[in-house]
Structure formats: structure tokens, C-alpha cells
Amino acid sequence: MRQRLHGRAAEPENLFARPAFAAMFVAACVLLGLFLAEVRVSRARHDRDAQLLESYRRLIDPLVTAAPAPARGDRT
């Protein structure tokens, strides 16, 4: 015997028959999709920035270590 909720059987199909619940479910799914897309884009940007930083360090590091330190009195 199934439990009754306000005269209706408490089944998932009957919950989606309510317009307010259906609209809330669709809105929640859309918001979840947007959030997951933003997380994916943010992670891709972070990975790209990390690669760019690493390539910049590889490019600039030999120049920094090879350059002589300027004298204290020299302002050039």
C-alpha cells in the first residue's frame, strides 16, 4: 500500500505533474549546468595560465642567471 500525500500517491511522476515543482527542477538543472560549465572553463584557464607561466620562466631564467649584477653606484 502506497502512502498518500494530499490525496495523491507519493510517486516521483506525480511530483513532476505540479507546475511549480517542474519549473523549480528545470531551473535547478540549468543552474547546475551553468555552474559546471563555469568550473570547466575556470580550470582550463588555470591550466593555460600555468603553462604560460612555466614557459615564461623557462624563457627568462637563462637571461636572469647569465646577467651580471649591476654595481651599487651604477644607475644604468
PDB file of N, CA and C in Angstrom:
ATOM      1  N   MET A   1       0.841  -1.167   0.000  1.00  0.00           N
ATOM      2  CA  MET A   1       0.000   0.000   0.000  1.00  0.00           C
ATOM      3  C   MET A   1       0.895   1.244   0.000  1.00  0.00           C
ATOM      4  N   ARG A   2       0.664   2.161  -0.919  1.00  0.00           N
ATOM      5  CA  ARG A   2       1.485   3.356  -1.045  1.00  0.00           C
ATOM      6  C   ARG A   2       0.943   4.461  -0.169  1.00  0.00           C
ATOM      7  N   GLN A   3       1.875   5.264   0.313  1.00  0.00           N
ATOM      8  CA  GLN A   3       1.457   6.395   1.135  1.00  0.00           C
ATOM      9  C   GLN A   3       0.801   7.447   0.251  1.00  0.00           C
ATOM     10  N   ARG A   4      -0.139   8.129   0.814  1.00  0.00           N
ATOM     11  CA  ARG A   4      -0.822   9.172   0.061  1.00  0.00           C
ATOM     12  C   ARG A   4      -0.401  10.539   0.598  1.00  0.00           C
ATOM     13  N   LEU A   5      -0.214  11.471  -0.316  1.00  0.00           N
ATOM     14  CA  LEU A   5       0.179  12.829   0.031  1.00  0.00           C
ATOM     15  C   LEU A   5      -0.859  13.773  -0.552  1.00  0.00           C
ATOM     16  N   HIS A   6      -1.683  14.331   0.277  1.00  0.00           N
ATOM     17  CA  HIS A   6      -2.754  15.237  -0.144  1.00  0.00           C
ATOM     18  C   HIS A   6      -3.660  14.583  -1.180  1.00  0.00           C
ATOM     19  N   GLY A   7      -3.995  13.338  -0.981  1.00  0.00           N
ATOM     20  CA  GLY A   7      -4.910  12.657  -1.879  1.00  0.00           C
ATOM     21  C   GLY A   7      -4.245  12.059  -3.102  1.00  0.00           C
ATOM     22  N   ARG A   8      -2.965  12.251  -3.285  1.00  0.00           N
ATOM     23  CA  ARG A   8      -2.243  11.690  -4.436  1.00  0.00           C
ATOM     24  C   ARG A   8      -1.227  10.685  -3.926  1.00  0.00           C
ATOM     25  N   ALA A   9      -0.896   9.744  -4.762  1.00  0.00           N
ATOM     26  CA  ALA A   9       0.154   8.794  -4.403  1.00  0.00           C
ATOM     27  C   ALA A   9       1.483   9.541  -4.392  1.00  0.00           C
ATOM     28  N   ALA A  10       2.328   9.249  -3.423  1.00  0.00           N
ATOM     29  CA  ALA A  10       3.624   9.927  -3.294  1.00  0.00           C
ATOM     30  C   ALA A  10       4.631   9.262  -4.216  1.00  0.00           C
ATOM     31  N   GLU A  11       4.502   9.528  -5.512  1.00  0.00           N
ATOM     32  CA  GLU A  11       5.400   8.969  -6.515  1.00  0.00           C
ATOM     33  C   GLU A  11       6.111  10.115  -7.227  1.00  0.00           C
ATOM     34  N   PRO A  12       7.294   9.863  -7.737  1.00  0.00           N
ATOM     35  CA  PRO A  12       8.030  10.922  -8.441  1.00  0.00           C
ATOM     36  C   PRO A  12       7.279  11.470  -9.656  1.00  0.00           C
ATOM     37  N   GLU A  13       6.520  10.627 -10.356  1.00  0.00           N
ATOM     38  CA  GLU A  13       5.786  11.100 -11.534  1.00  0.00           C
ATOM     39  C   GLU A  13       4.764  12.163 -11.142  1.00  0.00           C
ATOM     40  N   ASN A  14       4.166  11.990  -9.981  1.00  0.00           N
ATOM     41  CA  ASN A  14       3.159  12.948  -9.540  1.00  0.00           C
ATOM     42  C   ASN A  14       3.788  14.263  -9.089  1.00  0.00           C
ATOM     43  N   LEU A  15       5.025  14.224  -8.628  1.00  0.00           N
ATOM     44  CA  LEU A  15       5.694  15.468  -8.257  1.00  0.00           C
ATOM     45  C   LEU A  15       5.938  16.336  -9.486  1.00  0.00           C
ATOM     46  N   PHE A  16       6.312  15.711 -10.605  1.00  0.00           N
ATOM     47  CA  PHE A  16       6.566  16.468 -11.827  1.00  0.00           C
ATOM     48  C   PHE A  16       5.280  16.982 -12.453  1.00  0.00           C
ATOM     49  N   ALA A  17       4.147  16.482 -12.031  1.00  0.00           N
ATOM     50  CA  ALA A  17       2.871  16.984 -12.532  1.00  0.00           C
ATOM     51  C   ALA A  17       2.559  18.359 -11.951  1.00  0.00           C
ATOM     52  N   ARG A  18       3.187  18.713 -10.874  1.00  0.00           N
ATOM     53  CA  ARG A  18       2.982  20.035 -10.272  1.00  0.00           C
ATOM     54  C   ARG A  18       3.829  21.060 -11.024  1.00  0.00           C
ATOM     55  N   PRO A  19       3.215  22.095 -11.564  1.00  0.00           N
ATOM     56  CA  PRO A  19       3.978  23.085 -12.353  1.00  0.00           C
ATOM     57  C   PRO A  19       5.082  23.779 -11.553  1.00  0.00           C
ATOM     58  N   ALA A  20       4.827  24.073 -10.300  1.00  0.00           N
ATOM     59  CA  ALA A  20       5.844  24.762  -9.503  1.00  0.00           C
ATOM     60  C   ALA A  20       7.067  23.871  -9.298  1.00  0.00           C
ATOM     61  N   PHE A  21       6.849  22.602  -9.013  1.00  0.00           N
ATOM     62  CA  PHE A  21       7.969  21.683  -8.811  1.00  0.00           C
ATOM     63  C   PHE A  21       8.727  21.470 -10.115  1.00  0.00           C
ATOM     64  N   ALA A  22       7.995  21.316 -11.223  1.00  0.00           N
ATOM     65  CA  ALA A  22       8.645  21.105 -12.517  1.00  0.00           C
ATOM     66  C   ALA A  22       9.493  22.318 -12.901  1.00  0.00           C
ATOM     67  N   ALA A  23       8.970  23.516 -12.687  1.00  0.00           N
ATOM     68  CA  ALA A  23       9.730  24.725 -13.016  1.00  0.00           C
ATOM     69  C   ALA A  23      10.965  24.848 -12.131  1.00  0.00           C
ATOM     70  N   MET A  24      10.820  24.527 -10.860  1.00  0.00           N
ATOM     71  CA  MET A  24      11.956  24.595  -9.946  1.00  0.00           C
ATOM     72  C   MET A  24      13.020  23.558 -10.327  1.00  0.00           C
ATOM     73  N   PHE A  25      12.607  22.385 -10.729  1.00  0.00           N
ATOM     74  CA  PHE A  25      13.542  21.339 -11.140  1.00  0.00           C
ATOM     75  C   PHE A  25      14.315  21.766 -12.386  1.00  0.00           C
ATOM     76  N   VAL A  26      13.615  22.329 -13.369  1.00  0.00           N
ATOM     77  CA  VAL A  26      14.274  22.791 -14.595  1.00  0.00           C
ATOM     78  C   VAL A  26      15.254  23.915 -14.273  1.00  0.00           C
ATOM     79  N   ALA A  27      14.848  24.854 -13.435  1.00  0.00           N
ATOM     80  CA  ALA A  27      15.739  25.958 -13.063  1.00  0.00           C
ATOM     81  C   ALA A  27      16.977  25.440 -12.331  1.00  0.00           C
ATOM     82  N   ALA A  28      16.795  24.470 -11.451  1.00  0.00           N
ATOM     83  CA  ALA A  28      17.935  23.901 -10.723  1.00  0.00           C
ATOM     84  C   ALA A  28      18.891  23.190 -11.677  1.00  0.00           C
ATOM     85  N   CYS A  29      18.347  22.471 -12.653  1.00  0.00           N
ATOM     86  CA  CYS A  29      19.204  21.782 -13.629  1.00  0.00           C
ATOM     87  C   CYS A  29      19.979  22.777 -14.485  1.00  0.00           C
ATOM     88  N   VAL A  30      19.322  23.857 -14.899  1.00  0.00           N
ATOM     89  CA  VAL A  30      20.000  24.879 -15.697  1.00  0.00           C
ATOM     90  C   VAL A  30      21.115  25.534 -14.887  1.00  0.00           C
ATOM     91  N   LEU A  31      20.831  25.880 -13.643  1.00  0.00           N
ATOM     92  CA  LEU A  31      21.859  26.496 -12.798  1.00  0.00           C
ATOM     93  C   LEU A  31      23.024  25.552 -12.540  1.00  0.00           C
ATOM     94  N   LEU A  32      22.736  24.284 -12.333  1.00  0.00           N
ATOM     95  CA  LEU A  32      23.812  23.307 -12.146  1.00  0.00           C
ATOM     96  C   LEU A  32      24.663  23.196 -13.405  1.00  0.00           C
ATOM     97  N   GLY A  33      24.028  23.180 -14.566  1.00  0.00           N
ATOM     98  CA  GLY A  33      24.768  23.127 -15.823  1.00  0.00           C
ATOM     99  C   GLY A  33      25.656  24.339 -16.019  1.00  0.00           C
ATOM    100  N   LEU A  34      25.132  25.519 -15.707  1.00  0.00           N
ATOM    101  CA  LEU A  34      25.933  26.741 -15.827  1.00  0.00           C
ATOM    102  C   LEU A  34      27.110  26.731 -14.858  1.00  0.00           C
ATOM    103  N   PHE A  35      26.879  26.261 -13.651  1.00  0.00           N
ATOM    104  CA  PHE A  35      27.952  26.185 -12.663  1.00  0.00           C
ATOM    105  C   PHE A  35      29.049  25.225 -13.122  1.00  0.00           C
ATOM    106  N   LEU A  36      28.656  24.056 -13.615  1.00  0.00           N
ATOM    107  CA  LEU A  36      29.655  23.084 -14.068  1.00  0.00           C
ATOM    108  C   LEU A  36      30.419  23.593 -15.284  1.00  0.00           C
ATOM    109  N   ALA A  37      29.751  24.314 -16.177  1.00  0.00           N
ATOM    110  CA  ALA A  37      30.443  24.892 -17.329  1.00  0.00           C
ATOM    111  C   ALA A  37      31.453  25.943 -16.872  1.00  0.00           C
ATOM    112  N   GLU A  38      31.077  26.752 -15.898  1.00  0.00           N
ATOM    113  CA  GLU A  38      31.994  27.771 -15.382  1.00  0.00           C
ATOM    114  C   GLU A  38      33.202  27.132 -14.698  1.00  0.00           C
ATOM    115  N   VAL A  39      32.986  26.049 -13.977  1.00  0.00           N
ATOM    116  CA  VAL A  39      34.096  25.336 -13.333  1.00  0.00           C
ATOM    117  C   VAL A  39      35.043  24.784 -14.387  1.00  0.00           C
ATOM    118  N   ARG A  40      34.486  24.232 -15.467  1.00  0.00           N
ATOM    119  CA  ARG A  40      35.319  23.664 -16.527  1.00  0.00           C
ATOM    120  C   ARG A  40      36.144  24.750 -17.205  1.00  0.00           C
ATOM    121  N   VAL A  41      35.527  25.882 -17.520  1.00  0.00           N
ATOM    122  CA  VAL A  41      36.246  26.983 -18.165  1.00  0.00           C
ATOM    123  C   VAL A  41      37.310  27.544 -17.230  1.00  0.00           C
ATOM    124  N   SER A  42      36.981  27.672 -15.962  1.00  0.00           N
ATOM    125  CA  SER A  42      37.944  28.188 -14.990  1.00  0.00           C
ATOM    126  C   SER A  42      39.147  27.263 -14.864  1.00  0.00           C
ATOM    127  N   ARG A  43      38.903  25.969 -14.852  1.00  0.00           N
ATOM    128  CA  ARG A  43      40.000  25.005 -14.764  1.00  0.00           C
ATOM    129  C   ARG A  43      40.866  25.059 -16.020  1.00  0.00           C
ATOM    130  N   ALA A  44      40.238  25.206 -17.188  1.00  0.00           N
ATOM    131  CA  ALA A  44      41.003  25.295 -18.433  1.00  0.00           C
ATOM    132  C   ALA A  44      41.862  26.558 -18.447  1.00  0.00           C
ATOM    133  N   ARG A  45      41.305  27.666 -17.982  1.00  0.00           N
ATOM    134  CA  ARG A  45      42.086  28.908 -17.911  1.00  0.00           C
ATOM    135  C   ARG A  45      43.248  28.769 -16.935  1.00  0.00           C
ATOM    136  N   HIS A  46      42.999  28.129 -15.813  1.00  0.00           N
ATOM    137  CA  HIS A  46      44.059  27.938 -14.821  1.00  0.00           C
ATOM    138  C   HIS A  46      45.185  27.095 -15.410  1.00  0.00           C
ATOM    139  N   ASP A  47      44.850  26.020 -16.106  1.00  0.00           N
ATOM    140  CA  ASP A  47      45.873  25.171 -16.719  1.00  0.00           C
ATOM    141  C   ASP A  47      46.656  25.937 -17.780  1.00  0.00           C
ATOM    142  N   ARG A  48      45.947  26.731 -18.589  1.00  0.00           N
ATOM    143  CA  ARG A  48      46.619  27.508 -19.628  1.00  0.00           C
ATOM    144  C   ARG A  48      47.549  28.543 -19.009  1.00  0.00           C
ATOM    145  N   ASP A  49      47.095  29.211 -17.958  1.00  0.00           N
ATOM    146  CA  ASP A  49      47.939  30.203 -17.287  1.00  0.00           C
ATOM    147  C   ASP A  49      49.167  29.556 -16.654  1.00  0.00           C
ATOM    148  N   ALA A  50      49.012  28.370 -16.099  1.00  0.00           N
ATOM    149  CA  ALA A  50      50.150  27.664 -15.503  1.00  0.00           C
ATOM    150  C   ALA A  50      51.170  27.291 -16.579  1.00  0.00           C
ATOM    151  N   GLN A  51      50.694  26.855 -17.745  1.00  0.00           N
ATOM    152  CA  GLN A  51      51.608  26.524 -18.837  1.00  0.00           C
ATOM    153  C   GLN A  51      52.324  27.771 -19.343  1.00  0.00           C
ATOM    154  N   LEU A  52      51.591  28.870 -19.438  1.00  0.00           N
ATOM    155  CA  LEU A  52      52.196  30.120 -19.888  1.00  0.00           C
ATOM    156  C   LEU A  52      53.260  30.597 -18.904  1.00  0.00           C
ATOM    157  N   LEU A  53      52.966  30.513 -17.628  1.00  0.00           N
ATOM    158  CA  LEU A  53      53.928  30.907 -16.601  1.00  0.00           C
ATOM    159  C   LEU A  53      55.179  30.031 -16.659  1.00  0.00           C
ATOM    160  N   GLU A  54      54.992  28.741 -16.817  1.00  0.00           N
ATOM    161  CA  GLU A  54      56.138  27.829 -16.887  1.00  0.00           C
ATOM    162  C   GLU A  54      56.991  28.109 -18.124  1.00  0.00           C
ATOM    163  N   SER A  55      56.360  28.354 -19.266  1.00  0.00           N
ATOM    164  CA  SER A  55      57.145  28.642 -20.470  1.00  0.00           C
ATOM    165  C   SER A  55      57.869  29.987 -20.334  1.00  0.00           C
ATOM    166  N   TYR A  56      57.237  30.957 -19.686  1.00  0.00           N
ATOM    167  CA  TYR A  56      57.891  32.245 -19.460  1.00  0.00           C
ATOM    168  C   TYR A  56      59.092  32.078 -18.535  1.00  0.00           C
ATOM    169  N   ARG A  57      58.949  31.272 -17.498  1.00  0.00           N
ATOM    170  CA  ARG A  57      60.083  31.030 -16.586  1.00  0.00           C
ATOM    171  C   ARG A  57      61.235  30.356 -17.312  1.00  0.00           C
ATOM    172  N   ARG A  58      60.921  29.392 -18.177  1.00  0.00           N
ATOM    173  CA  ARG A  58      61.988  28.726 -18.930  1.00  0.00           C
ATOM    174  C   ARG A  58      62.682  29.695 -19.876  1.00  0.00           C
ATOM    175  N   LEU A  59      61.915  30.617 -20.444  1.00  0.00           N
ATOM    176  CA  LEU A  59      62.480  31.580 -21.379  1.00  0.00           C
ATOM    177  C   LEU A  59      63.339  32.613 -20.657  1.00  0.00           C
ATOM    178  N   ILE A  60      62.878  33.098 -19.533  1.00  0.00           N
ATOM    179  CA  ILE A  60      63.552  34.206 -18.855  1.00  0.00           C
ATOM    180  C   ILE A  60      64.656  33.738 -17.909  1.00  0.00           C
ATOM    181  N   ASP A  61      64.603  32.535 -17.390  1.00  0.00           N
ATOM    182  CA  ASP A  61      65.564  32.068 -16.388  1.00  0.00           C
ATOM    183  C   ASP A  61      67.004  32.124 -16.877  1.00  0.00           C
ATOM    184  N   PRO A  62      67.333  31.653 -18.082  1.00  0.00           N
ATOM    185  CA  PRO A  62      68.738  31.764 -18.517  1.00  0.00           C
ATOM    186  C   PRO A  62      69.198  33.218 -18.602  1.00  0.00           C
ATOM    187  N   LEU A  63      68.315  34.118 -18.960  1.00  0.00           N
ATOM    188  CA  LEU A  63      68.697  35.527 -19.054  1.00  0.00           C
ATOM    189  C   LEU A  63      68.962  36.120 -17.676  1.00  0.00           C
ATOM    190  N   VAL A  64      68.208  35.724 -16.687  1.00  0.00           N
ATOM    191  CA  VAL A  64      68.387  36.260 -15.336  1.00  0.00           C
ATOM    192  C   VAL A  64      69.675  35.739 -14.722  1.00  0.00           C
ATOM    193  N   THR A  65      69.963  34.474 -14.870  1.00  0.00           N
ATOM    194  CA  THR A  65      71.165  33.905 -14.261  1.00  0.00           C
ATOM    195  C   THR A  65      72.428  34.313 -15.006  1.00  0.00           C
ATOM    196  N   ALA A  66      72.335  34.625 -16.304  1.00  0.00           N
ATOM    197  CA  ALA A  66      73.520  34.990 -17.085  1.00  0.00           C
ATOM    198  C   ALA A  66      73.865  36.473 -16.953  1.00  0.00           C
ATOM    199  N   ALA A  67      72.922  37.310 -16.578  1.00  0.00           N
ATOM    200  CA  ALA A  67      73.181  38.757 -16.489  1.00  0.00           C
ATOM    201  C   ALA A  67      73.994  39.060 -15.237  1.00  0.00           C
ATOM    202  N   PRO A  68      75.045  39.881 -15.375  1.00  0.00           N
ATOM    203  CA  PRO A  68      75.827  40.249 -14.182  1.00  0.00           C
ATOM    204  C   PRO A  68      75.034  41.229 -13.322  1.00  0.00           C
ATOM    205  N   ALA A  69      75.270  41.173 -12.049  1.00  0.00           N
ATOM    206  CA  ALA A  69      74.601  42.091 -11.121  1.00  0.00           C
ATOM    207  C   ALA A  69      75.193  43.481 -11.305  1.00  0.00           C
ATOM    208  N   PRO A  70      74.358  44.521 -11.392  1.00  0.00           N
ATOM    209  CA  PRO A  70      74.893  45.885 -11.577  1.00  0.00           C
ATOM    210  C   PRO A  70      75.593  46.363 -10.304  1.00  0.00           C
ATOM    211  N   ALA A  71      76.580  47.216 -10.511  1.00  0.00           N
ATOM    212  CA  ALA A  71      77.306  47.791  -9.371  1.00  0.00           C
ATOM    213  C   ALA A  71      76.380  48.727  -8.611  1.00  0.00           C
ATOM    214  N   ARG A  72      76.654  48.927  -7.324  1.00  0.00           N
ATOM    215  CA  ARG A  72      75.767  49.762  -6.497  1.00  0.00           C
ATOM    216  C   ARG A  72      75.772  51.218  -6.954  1.00  0.00           C
ATOM    217  N   GLY A  73      76.858  51.732  -7.372  1.00  0.00           N
ATOM    218  CA  GLY A  73      76.937  53.129  -7.799  1.00  0.00           C
ATOM    219  C   GLY A  73      76.455  53.336  -9.222  1.00  0.00           C
ATOM    220  N   ASP A  74      76.284  52.288  -9.987  1.00  0.00           N
ATOM    221  CA  ASP A  74      75.890  52.373 -11.390  1.00  0.00           C
ATOM    222  C   ASP A  74      74.365  52.445 -11.491  1.00  0.00           C
ATOM    223  N   ARG A  75      73.849  53.494 -12.137  1.00  0.00           N
ATOM    224  CA  ARG A  75      72.394  53.655 -12.262  1.00  0.00           C
ATOM    225  C   ARG A  75      71.915  53.406 -13.681  1.00  0.00           C
ATOM    226  N   THR A  76      72.600  52.689 -14.473  1.00  0.00           N
ATOM    227  CA  THR A  76      72.179  52.434 -15.848  1.00  0.00           C
ATOM    228  C   THR A  76      71.437  51.159 -15.989  1.00  0.00           C
TER     229      THR A  76
END
